[in-house]
PDB file of C-alpha atoms and ligand atoms in Angstrom:
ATOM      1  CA  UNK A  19     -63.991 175.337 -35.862  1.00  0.00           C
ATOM      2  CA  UNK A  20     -67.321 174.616 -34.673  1.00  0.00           C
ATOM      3  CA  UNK A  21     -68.875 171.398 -34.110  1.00  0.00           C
ATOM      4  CA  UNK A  22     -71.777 171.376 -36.802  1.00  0.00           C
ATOM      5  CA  UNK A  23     -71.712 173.891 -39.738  1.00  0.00           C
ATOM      6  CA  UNK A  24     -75.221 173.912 -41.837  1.00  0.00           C
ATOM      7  CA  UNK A  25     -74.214 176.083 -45.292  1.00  0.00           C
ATOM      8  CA  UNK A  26     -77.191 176.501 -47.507  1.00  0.00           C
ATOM      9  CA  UNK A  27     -78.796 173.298 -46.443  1.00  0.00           C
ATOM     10  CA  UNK A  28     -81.680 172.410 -49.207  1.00  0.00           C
ATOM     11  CA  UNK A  29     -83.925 169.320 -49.089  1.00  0.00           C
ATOM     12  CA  UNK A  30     -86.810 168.951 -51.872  1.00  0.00           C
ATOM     13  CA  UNK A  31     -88.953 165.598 -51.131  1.00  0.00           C
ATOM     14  CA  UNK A  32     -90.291 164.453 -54.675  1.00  0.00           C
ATOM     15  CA  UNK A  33     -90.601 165.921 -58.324  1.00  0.00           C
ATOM     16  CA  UNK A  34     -90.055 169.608 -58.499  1.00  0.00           C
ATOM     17  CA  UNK A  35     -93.670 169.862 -59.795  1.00  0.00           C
ATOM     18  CA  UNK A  36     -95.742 168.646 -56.953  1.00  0.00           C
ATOM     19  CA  UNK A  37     -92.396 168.448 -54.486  1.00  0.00           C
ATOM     20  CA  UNK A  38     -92.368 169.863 -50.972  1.00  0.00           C
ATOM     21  CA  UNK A  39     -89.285 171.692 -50.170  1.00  0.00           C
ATOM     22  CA  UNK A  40     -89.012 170.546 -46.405  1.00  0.00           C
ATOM     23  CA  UNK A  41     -85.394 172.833 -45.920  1.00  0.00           C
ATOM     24  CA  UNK A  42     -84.743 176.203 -47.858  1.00  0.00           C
ATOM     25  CA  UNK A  43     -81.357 177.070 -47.811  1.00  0.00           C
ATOM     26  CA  UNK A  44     -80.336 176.671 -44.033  1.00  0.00           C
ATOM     27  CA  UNK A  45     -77.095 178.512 -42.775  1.00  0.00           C
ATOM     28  CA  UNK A  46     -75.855 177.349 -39.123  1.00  0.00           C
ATOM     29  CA  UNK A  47     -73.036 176.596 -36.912  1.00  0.00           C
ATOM     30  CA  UNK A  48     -72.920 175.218 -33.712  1.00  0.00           C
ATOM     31  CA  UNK A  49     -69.907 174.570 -31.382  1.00  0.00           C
ATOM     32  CA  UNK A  50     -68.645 171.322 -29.382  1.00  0.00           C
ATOM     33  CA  UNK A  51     -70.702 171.296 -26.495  1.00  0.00           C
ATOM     34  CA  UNK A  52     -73.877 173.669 -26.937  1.00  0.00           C
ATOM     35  CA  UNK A  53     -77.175 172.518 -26.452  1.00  0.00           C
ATOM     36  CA  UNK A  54     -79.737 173.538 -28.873  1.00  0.00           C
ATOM     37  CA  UNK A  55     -82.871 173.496 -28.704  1.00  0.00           C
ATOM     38  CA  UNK A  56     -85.023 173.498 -32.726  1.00  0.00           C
ATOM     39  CA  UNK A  57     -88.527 174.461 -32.783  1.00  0.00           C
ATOM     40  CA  UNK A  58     -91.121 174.976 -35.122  1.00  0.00           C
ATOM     41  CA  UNK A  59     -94.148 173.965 -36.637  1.00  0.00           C
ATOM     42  CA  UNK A  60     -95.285 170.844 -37.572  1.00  0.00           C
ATOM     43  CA  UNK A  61     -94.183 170.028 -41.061  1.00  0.00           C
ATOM     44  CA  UNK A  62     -91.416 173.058 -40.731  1.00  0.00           C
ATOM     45  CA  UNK A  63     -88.570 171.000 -41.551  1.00  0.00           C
ATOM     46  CA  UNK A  64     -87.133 169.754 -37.928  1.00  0.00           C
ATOM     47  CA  UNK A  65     -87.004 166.196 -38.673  1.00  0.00           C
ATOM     48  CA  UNK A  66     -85.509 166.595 -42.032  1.00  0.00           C
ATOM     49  CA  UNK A  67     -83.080 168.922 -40.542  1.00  0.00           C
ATOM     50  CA  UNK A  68     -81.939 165.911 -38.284  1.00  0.00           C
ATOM     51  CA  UNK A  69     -81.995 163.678 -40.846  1.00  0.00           C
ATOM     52  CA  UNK A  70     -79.458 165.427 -42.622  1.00  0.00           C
ATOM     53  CA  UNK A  71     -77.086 166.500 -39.772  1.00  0.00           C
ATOM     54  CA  UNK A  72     -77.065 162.953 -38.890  1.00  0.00           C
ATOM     55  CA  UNK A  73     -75.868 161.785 -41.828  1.00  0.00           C
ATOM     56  CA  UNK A  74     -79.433 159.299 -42.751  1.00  0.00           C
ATOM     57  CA  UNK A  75     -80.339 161.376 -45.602  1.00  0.00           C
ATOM     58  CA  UNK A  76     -78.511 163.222 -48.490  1.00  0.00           C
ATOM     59  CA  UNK A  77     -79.593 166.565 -48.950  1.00  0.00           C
ATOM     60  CA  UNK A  78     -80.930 168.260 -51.943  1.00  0.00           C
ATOM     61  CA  UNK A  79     -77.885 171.085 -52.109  1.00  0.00           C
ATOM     62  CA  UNK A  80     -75.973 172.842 -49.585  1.00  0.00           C
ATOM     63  CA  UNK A  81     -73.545 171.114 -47.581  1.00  0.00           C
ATOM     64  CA  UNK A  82     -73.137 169.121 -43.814  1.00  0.00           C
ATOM     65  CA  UNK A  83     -70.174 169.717 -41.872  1.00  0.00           C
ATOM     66  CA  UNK A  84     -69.435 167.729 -38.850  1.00  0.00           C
ATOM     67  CA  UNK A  85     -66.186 168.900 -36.825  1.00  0.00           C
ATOM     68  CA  UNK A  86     -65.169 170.845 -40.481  1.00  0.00           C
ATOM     69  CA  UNK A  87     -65.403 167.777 -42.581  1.00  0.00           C
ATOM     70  CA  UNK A  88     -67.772 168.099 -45.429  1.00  0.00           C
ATOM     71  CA  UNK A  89     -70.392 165.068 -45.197  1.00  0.00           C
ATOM     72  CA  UNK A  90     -71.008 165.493 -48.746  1.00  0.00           C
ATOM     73  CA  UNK A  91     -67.641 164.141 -49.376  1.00  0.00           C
ATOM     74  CA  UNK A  92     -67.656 160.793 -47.854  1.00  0.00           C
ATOM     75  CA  UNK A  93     -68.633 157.786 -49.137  1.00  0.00           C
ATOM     76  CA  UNK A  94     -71.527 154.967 -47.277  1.00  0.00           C
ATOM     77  CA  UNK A  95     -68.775 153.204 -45.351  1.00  0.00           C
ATOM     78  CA  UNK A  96     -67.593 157.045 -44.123  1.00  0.00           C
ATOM     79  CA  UNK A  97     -70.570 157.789 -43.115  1.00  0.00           C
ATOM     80  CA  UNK A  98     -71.804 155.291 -41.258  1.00  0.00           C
ATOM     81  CA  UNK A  99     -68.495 155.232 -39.095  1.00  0.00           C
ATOM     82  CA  UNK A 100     -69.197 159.227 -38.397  1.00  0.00           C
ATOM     83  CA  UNK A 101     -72.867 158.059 -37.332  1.00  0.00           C
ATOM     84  CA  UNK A 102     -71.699 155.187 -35.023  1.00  0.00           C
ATOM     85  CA  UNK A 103     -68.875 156.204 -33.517  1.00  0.00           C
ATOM     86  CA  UNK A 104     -69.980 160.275 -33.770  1.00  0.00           C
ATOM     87  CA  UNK A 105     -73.441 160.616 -33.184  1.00  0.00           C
ATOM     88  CA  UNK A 106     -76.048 159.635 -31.175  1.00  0.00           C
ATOM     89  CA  UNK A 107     -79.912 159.509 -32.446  1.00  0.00           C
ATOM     90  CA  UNK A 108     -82.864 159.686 -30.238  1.00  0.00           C
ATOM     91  CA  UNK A 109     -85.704 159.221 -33.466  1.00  0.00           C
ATOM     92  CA  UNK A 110     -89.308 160.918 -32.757  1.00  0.00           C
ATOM     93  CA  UNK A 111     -90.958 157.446 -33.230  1.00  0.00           C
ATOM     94  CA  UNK A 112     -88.161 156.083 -30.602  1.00  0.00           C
ATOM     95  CA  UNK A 113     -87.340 153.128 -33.480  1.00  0.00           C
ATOM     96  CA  UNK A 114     -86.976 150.357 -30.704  1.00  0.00           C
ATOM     97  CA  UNK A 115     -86.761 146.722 -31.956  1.00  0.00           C
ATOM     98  CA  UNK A 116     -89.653 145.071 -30.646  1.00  0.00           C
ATOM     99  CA  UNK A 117     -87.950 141.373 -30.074  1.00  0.00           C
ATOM    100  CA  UNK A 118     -84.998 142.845 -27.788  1.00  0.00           C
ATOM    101  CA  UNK A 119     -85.339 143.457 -24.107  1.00  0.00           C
ATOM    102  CA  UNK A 120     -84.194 146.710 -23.485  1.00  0.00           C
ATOM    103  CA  UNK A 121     -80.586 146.528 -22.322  1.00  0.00           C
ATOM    104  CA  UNK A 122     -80.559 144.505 -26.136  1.00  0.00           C
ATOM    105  CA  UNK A 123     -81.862 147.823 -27.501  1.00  0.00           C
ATOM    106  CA  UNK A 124     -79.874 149.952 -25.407  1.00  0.00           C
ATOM    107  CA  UNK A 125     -76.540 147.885 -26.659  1.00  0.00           C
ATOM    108  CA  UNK A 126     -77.651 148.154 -30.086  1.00  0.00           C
ATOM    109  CA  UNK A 127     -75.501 151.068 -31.404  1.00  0.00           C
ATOM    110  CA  UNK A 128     -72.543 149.058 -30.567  1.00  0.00           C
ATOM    111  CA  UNK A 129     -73.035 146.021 -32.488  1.00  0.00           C
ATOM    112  CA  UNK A 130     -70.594 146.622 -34.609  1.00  0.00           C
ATOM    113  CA  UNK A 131     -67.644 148.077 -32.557  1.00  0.00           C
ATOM    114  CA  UNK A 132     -65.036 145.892 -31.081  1.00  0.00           C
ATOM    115  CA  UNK A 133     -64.998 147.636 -27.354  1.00  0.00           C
ATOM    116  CA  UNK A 134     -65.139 145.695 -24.590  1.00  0.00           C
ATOM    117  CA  UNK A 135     -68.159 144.073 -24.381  1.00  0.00           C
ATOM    118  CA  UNK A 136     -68.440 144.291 -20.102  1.00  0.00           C
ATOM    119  CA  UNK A 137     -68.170 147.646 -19.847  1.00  0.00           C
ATOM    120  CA  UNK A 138     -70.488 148.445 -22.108  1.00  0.00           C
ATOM    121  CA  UNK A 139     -73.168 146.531 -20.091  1.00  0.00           C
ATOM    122  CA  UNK A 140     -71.915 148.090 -17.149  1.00  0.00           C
ATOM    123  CA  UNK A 141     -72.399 151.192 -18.932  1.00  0.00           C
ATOM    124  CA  UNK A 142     -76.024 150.286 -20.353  1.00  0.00           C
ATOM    125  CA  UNK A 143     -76.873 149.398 -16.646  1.00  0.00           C
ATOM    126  CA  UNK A 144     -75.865 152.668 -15.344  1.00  0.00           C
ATOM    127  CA  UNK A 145     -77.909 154.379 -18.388  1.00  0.00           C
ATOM    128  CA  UNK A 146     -80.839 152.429 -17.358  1.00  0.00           C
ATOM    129  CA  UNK A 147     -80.069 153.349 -13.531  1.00  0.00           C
ATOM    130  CA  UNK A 148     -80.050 157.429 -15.056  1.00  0.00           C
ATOM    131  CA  UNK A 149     -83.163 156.922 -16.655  1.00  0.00           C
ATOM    132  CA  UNK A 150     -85.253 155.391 -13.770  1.00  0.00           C
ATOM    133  CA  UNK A 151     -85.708 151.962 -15.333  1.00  0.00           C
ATOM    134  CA  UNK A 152     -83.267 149.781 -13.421  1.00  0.00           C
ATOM    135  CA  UNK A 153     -85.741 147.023 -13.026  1.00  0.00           C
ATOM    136  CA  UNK A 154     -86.834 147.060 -16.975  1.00  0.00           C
ATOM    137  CA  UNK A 155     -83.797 145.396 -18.483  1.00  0.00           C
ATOM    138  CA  UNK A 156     -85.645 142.380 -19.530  1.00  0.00           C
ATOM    139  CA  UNK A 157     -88.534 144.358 -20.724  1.00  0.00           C
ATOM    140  CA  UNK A 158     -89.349 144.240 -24.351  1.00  0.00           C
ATOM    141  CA  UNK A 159     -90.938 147.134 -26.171  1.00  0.00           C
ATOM    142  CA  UNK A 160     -94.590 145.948 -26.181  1.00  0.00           C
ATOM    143  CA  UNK A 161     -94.290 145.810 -22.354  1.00  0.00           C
ATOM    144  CA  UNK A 162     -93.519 149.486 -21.696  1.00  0.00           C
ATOM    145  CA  UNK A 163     -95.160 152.432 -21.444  1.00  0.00           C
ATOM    146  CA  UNK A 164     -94.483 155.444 -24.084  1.00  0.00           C
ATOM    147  CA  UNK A 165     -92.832 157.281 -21.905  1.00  0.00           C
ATOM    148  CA  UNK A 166     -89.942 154.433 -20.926  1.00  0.00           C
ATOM    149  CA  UNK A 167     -89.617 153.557 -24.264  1.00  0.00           C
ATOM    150  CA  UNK A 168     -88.372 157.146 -25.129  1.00  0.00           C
ATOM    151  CA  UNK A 169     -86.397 156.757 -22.279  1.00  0.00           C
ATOM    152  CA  UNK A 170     -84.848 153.464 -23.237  1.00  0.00           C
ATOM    153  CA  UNK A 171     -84.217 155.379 -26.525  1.00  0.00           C
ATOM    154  CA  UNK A 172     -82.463 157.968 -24.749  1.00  0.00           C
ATOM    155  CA  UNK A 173     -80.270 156.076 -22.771  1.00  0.00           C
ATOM    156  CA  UNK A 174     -79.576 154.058 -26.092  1.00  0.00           C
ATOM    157  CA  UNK A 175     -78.665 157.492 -27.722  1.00  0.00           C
ATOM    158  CA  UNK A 176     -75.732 157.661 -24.811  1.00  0.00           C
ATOM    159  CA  UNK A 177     -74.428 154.197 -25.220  1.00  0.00           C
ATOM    160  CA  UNK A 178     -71.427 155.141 -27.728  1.00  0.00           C
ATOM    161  CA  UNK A 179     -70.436 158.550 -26.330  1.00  0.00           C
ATOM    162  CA  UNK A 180     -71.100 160.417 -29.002  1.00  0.00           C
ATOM    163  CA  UNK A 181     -70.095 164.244 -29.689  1.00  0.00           C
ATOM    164  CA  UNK A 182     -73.508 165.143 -31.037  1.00  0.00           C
ATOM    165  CA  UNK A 183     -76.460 163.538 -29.589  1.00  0.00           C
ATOM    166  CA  UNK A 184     -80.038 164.782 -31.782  1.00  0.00           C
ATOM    167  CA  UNK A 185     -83.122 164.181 -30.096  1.00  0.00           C
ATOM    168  CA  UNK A 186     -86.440 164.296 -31.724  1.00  0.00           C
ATOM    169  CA  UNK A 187     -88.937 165.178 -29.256  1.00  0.00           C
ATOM    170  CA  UNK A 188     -87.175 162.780 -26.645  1.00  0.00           C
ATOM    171  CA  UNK A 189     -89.917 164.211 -24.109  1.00  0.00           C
ATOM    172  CA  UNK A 190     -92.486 164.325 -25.961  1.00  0.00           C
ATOM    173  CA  UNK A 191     -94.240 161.430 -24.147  1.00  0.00           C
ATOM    174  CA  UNK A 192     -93.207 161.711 -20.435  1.00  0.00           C
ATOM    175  CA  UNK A 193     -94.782 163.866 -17.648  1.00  0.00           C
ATOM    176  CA  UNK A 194     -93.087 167.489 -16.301  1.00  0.00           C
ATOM    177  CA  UNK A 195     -91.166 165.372 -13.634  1.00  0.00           C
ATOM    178  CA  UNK A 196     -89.627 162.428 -15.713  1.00  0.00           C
ATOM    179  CA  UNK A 197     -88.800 165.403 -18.565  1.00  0.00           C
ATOM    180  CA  UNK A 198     -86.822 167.238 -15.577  1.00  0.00           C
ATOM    181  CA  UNK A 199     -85.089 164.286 -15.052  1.00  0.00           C
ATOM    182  CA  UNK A 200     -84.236 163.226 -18.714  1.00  0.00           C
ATOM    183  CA  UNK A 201     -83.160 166.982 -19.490  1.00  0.00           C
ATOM    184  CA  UNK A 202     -80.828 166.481 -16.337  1.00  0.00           C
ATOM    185  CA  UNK A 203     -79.411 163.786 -17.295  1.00  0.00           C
ATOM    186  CA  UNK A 204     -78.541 165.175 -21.092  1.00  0.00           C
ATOM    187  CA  UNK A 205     -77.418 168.614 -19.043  1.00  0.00           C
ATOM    188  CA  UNK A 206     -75.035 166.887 -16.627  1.00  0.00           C
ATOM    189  CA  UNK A 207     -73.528 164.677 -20.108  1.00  0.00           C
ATOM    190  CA  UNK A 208     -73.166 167.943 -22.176  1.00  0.00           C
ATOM    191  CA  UNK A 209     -71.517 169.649 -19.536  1.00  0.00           C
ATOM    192  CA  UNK A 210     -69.083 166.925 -18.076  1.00  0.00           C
ATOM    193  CA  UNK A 211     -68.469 165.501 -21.449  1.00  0.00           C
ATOM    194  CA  UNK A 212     -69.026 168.957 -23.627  1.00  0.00           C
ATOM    195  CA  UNK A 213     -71.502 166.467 -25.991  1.00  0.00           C
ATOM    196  CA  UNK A 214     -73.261 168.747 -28.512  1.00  0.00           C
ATOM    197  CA  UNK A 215     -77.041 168.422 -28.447  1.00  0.00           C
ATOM    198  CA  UNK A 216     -79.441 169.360 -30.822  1.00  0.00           C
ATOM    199  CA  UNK A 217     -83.030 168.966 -29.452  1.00  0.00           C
ATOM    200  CA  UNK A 218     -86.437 169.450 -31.148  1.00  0.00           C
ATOM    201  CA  UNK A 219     -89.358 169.908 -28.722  1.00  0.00           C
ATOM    202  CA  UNK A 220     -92.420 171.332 -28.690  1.00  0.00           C
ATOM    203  CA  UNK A 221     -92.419 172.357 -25.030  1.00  0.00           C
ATOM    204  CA  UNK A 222     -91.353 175.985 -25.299  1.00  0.00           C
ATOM    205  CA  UNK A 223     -90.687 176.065 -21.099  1.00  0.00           C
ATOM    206  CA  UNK A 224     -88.120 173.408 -22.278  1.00  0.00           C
ATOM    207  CA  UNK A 225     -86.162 175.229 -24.649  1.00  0.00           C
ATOM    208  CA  UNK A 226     -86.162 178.303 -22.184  1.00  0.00           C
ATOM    209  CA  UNK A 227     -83.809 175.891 -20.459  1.00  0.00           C
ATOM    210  CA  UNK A 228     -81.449 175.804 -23.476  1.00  0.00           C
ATOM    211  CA  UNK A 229     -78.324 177.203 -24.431  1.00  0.00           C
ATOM    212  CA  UNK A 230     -79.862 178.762 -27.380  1.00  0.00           C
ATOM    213  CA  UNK A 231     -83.268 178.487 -29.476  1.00  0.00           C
ATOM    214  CA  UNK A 232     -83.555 177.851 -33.202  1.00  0.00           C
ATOM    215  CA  UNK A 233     -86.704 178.083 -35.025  1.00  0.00           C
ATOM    216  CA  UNK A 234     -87.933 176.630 -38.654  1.00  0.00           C
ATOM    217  CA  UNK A 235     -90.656 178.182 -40.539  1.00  0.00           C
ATOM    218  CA  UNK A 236     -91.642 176.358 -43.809  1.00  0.00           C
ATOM    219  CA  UNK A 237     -87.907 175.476 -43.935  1.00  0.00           C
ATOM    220  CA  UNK A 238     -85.814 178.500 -43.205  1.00  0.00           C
ATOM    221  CA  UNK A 239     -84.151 179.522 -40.006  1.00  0.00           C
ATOM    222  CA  UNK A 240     -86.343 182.013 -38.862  1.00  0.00           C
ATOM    223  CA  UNK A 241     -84.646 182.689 -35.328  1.00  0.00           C
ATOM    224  CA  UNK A 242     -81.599 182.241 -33.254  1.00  0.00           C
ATOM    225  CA  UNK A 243     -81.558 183.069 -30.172  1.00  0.00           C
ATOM    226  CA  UNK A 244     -79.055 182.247 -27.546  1.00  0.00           C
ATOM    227  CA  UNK A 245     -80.457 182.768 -23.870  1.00  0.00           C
ATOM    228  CA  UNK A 246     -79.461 183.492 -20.682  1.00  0.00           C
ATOM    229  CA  UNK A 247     -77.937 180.924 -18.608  1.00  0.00           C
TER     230      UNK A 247
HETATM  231  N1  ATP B  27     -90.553 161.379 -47.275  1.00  0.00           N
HETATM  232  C1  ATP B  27     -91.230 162.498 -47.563  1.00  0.00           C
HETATM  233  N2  ATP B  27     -91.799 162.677 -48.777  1.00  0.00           N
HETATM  234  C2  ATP B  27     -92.442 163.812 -49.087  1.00  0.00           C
HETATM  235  N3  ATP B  27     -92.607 164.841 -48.240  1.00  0.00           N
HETATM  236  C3  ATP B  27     -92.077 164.717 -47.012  1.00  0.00           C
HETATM  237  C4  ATP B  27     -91.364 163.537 -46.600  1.00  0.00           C
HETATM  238  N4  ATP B  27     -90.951 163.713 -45.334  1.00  0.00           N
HETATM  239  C5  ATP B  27     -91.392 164.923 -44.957  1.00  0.00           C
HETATM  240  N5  ATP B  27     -92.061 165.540 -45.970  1.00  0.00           N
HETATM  241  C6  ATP B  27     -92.631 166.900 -45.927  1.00  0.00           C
HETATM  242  O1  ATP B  27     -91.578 167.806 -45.619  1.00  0.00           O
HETATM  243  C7  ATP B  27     -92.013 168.794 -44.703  1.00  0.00           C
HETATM  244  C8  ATP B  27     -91.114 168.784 -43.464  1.00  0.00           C
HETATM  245  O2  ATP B  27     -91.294 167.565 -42.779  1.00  0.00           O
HETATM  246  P1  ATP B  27     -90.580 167.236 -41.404  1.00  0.00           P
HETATM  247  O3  ATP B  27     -90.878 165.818 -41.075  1.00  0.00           O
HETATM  248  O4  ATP B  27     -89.158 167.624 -41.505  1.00  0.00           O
HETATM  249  O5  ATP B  27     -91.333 168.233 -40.414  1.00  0.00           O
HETATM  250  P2  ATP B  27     -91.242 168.398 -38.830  1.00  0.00           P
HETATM  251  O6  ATP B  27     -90.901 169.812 -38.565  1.00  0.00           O
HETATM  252  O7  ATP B  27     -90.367 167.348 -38.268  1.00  0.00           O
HETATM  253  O8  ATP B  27     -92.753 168.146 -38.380  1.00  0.00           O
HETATM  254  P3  ATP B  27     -93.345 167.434 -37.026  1.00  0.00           P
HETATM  255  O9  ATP B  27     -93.257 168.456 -35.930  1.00  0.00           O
HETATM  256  O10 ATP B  27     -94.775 167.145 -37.410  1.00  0.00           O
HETATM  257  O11 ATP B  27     -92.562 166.202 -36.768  1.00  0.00           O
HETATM  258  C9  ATP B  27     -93.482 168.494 -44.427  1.00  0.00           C
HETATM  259  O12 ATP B  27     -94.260 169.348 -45.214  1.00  0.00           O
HETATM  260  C10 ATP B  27     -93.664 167.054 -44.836  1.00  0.00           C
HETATM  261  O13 ATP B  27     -94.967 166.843 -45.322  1.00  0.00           O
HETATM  262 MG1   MG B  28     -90.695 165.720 -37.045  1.00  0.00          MG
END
């Protein structure tokens, strides 16, 4: 069964009038532990495609399956289980909260769950170890660059072990070096941990590095290709 089926996947943004239909009729699966990589245009749909595998937005038809269960059938409190305990979401405006340092940010996905709260930390301090910012812990927002605050948001992406981690441009912001390292990092989890990841970049030389390449044109699937490893 594979990780993440897409069947028909339709999203219309206002009346049908003067609408934009940001997703056509999508069709795709993806199994536990590829790594995707979506690319496309701007305005081609790639965000709202996120939006709707991760469960933030209802689609206008078609359907969401996440490890064969049909998203469509849940209710709120359903869903936002799947996205906490599930999922992991690296947002293309990195959606830190400006009055927590960043191990607060990092920790944020977990507010809710019971775990045990030390290892978590320990956890959030090895994440900030993997992303080069050991000594930014007490850092708020305002007081880091662009690129470490997409790289807080990465490591905050981590912090629940999800199955499916979705990245919106996570290296958008960061030079050819640091992007090596954060696509490292997200290679060594996906491999160890077989963690799903679905990717939208820009930077075609990073989705040669893939598993496989998906592209959106005005909101249809316009090409899958898997490459070589
Ligand atoms: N809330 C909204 N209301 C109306 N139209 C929207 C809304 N969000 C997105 N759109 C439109 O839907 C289309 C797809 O948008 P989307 O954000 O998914 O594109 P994208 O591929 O992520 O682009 P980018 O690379 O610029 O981030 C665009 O034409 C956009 O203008
Ligand atoms: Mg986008």
């Amino acid at each position: 069964m594979p990780a993440m089926r897409l069947e028909g996947l339709t999203k219309h943004y206002g009346d049908p009038v003067h609408g934009v239909t940001a997703l056509a009729g999508v069709d795709l699966k993806v199994d536990q532990g590829e790594f995707v990589a979506v690319v496309g245009r701007s305005g081609s749909g790639k965000t709202t495609m996120l939006d709707c595998v991760g469960l933030l937005m209802q689609p206008s038809a078609g359907r969401v399956l996440l490890d064969g269960v049909d998203a469509g059938t849940l209710n709120e409190r359903q869903r936002a289980e799947l996205r906490s305990h599930r999922i992991g979401f690296i947002f293309q405006e990195f959606n830190l909260l400006p009055t927590m340092t960043a191990m607060e940010n990092i920790l944020l996905p977990l507010r809710y769950s019971k775990g045990d709260r030390r290892a978590a930390r320990a956890r959030a301090e090895a994440l900030l170890a993997e992303v080069g910012l050991a000594d930014r812990a007490n850092h708020r927002p305002t007081q880091l660059s662009g690129g470490e605050q997409q790289r807080i948001a990465i490591a905050r992406s981590l912090i629940n072990q999800p199955s499916l981690v979705l990245g919106d441009e996570p290296m958008g912001e960061v030079d050819t070096e640091t992007s090596d390292l954060l696509l490292g990092l997200m290679r060594r989890i996906n491999l160890e941990s077989s963690v799903t990841f679905l990717i939208v970049t820009h930077d075609l030389e990073l989705a040669a590095r893939t598993d496989r390449q998906i592209r959106l044109r005005d909101g249809h699937l316009v090409s899958d290709e898997r490459l070589a490893a």
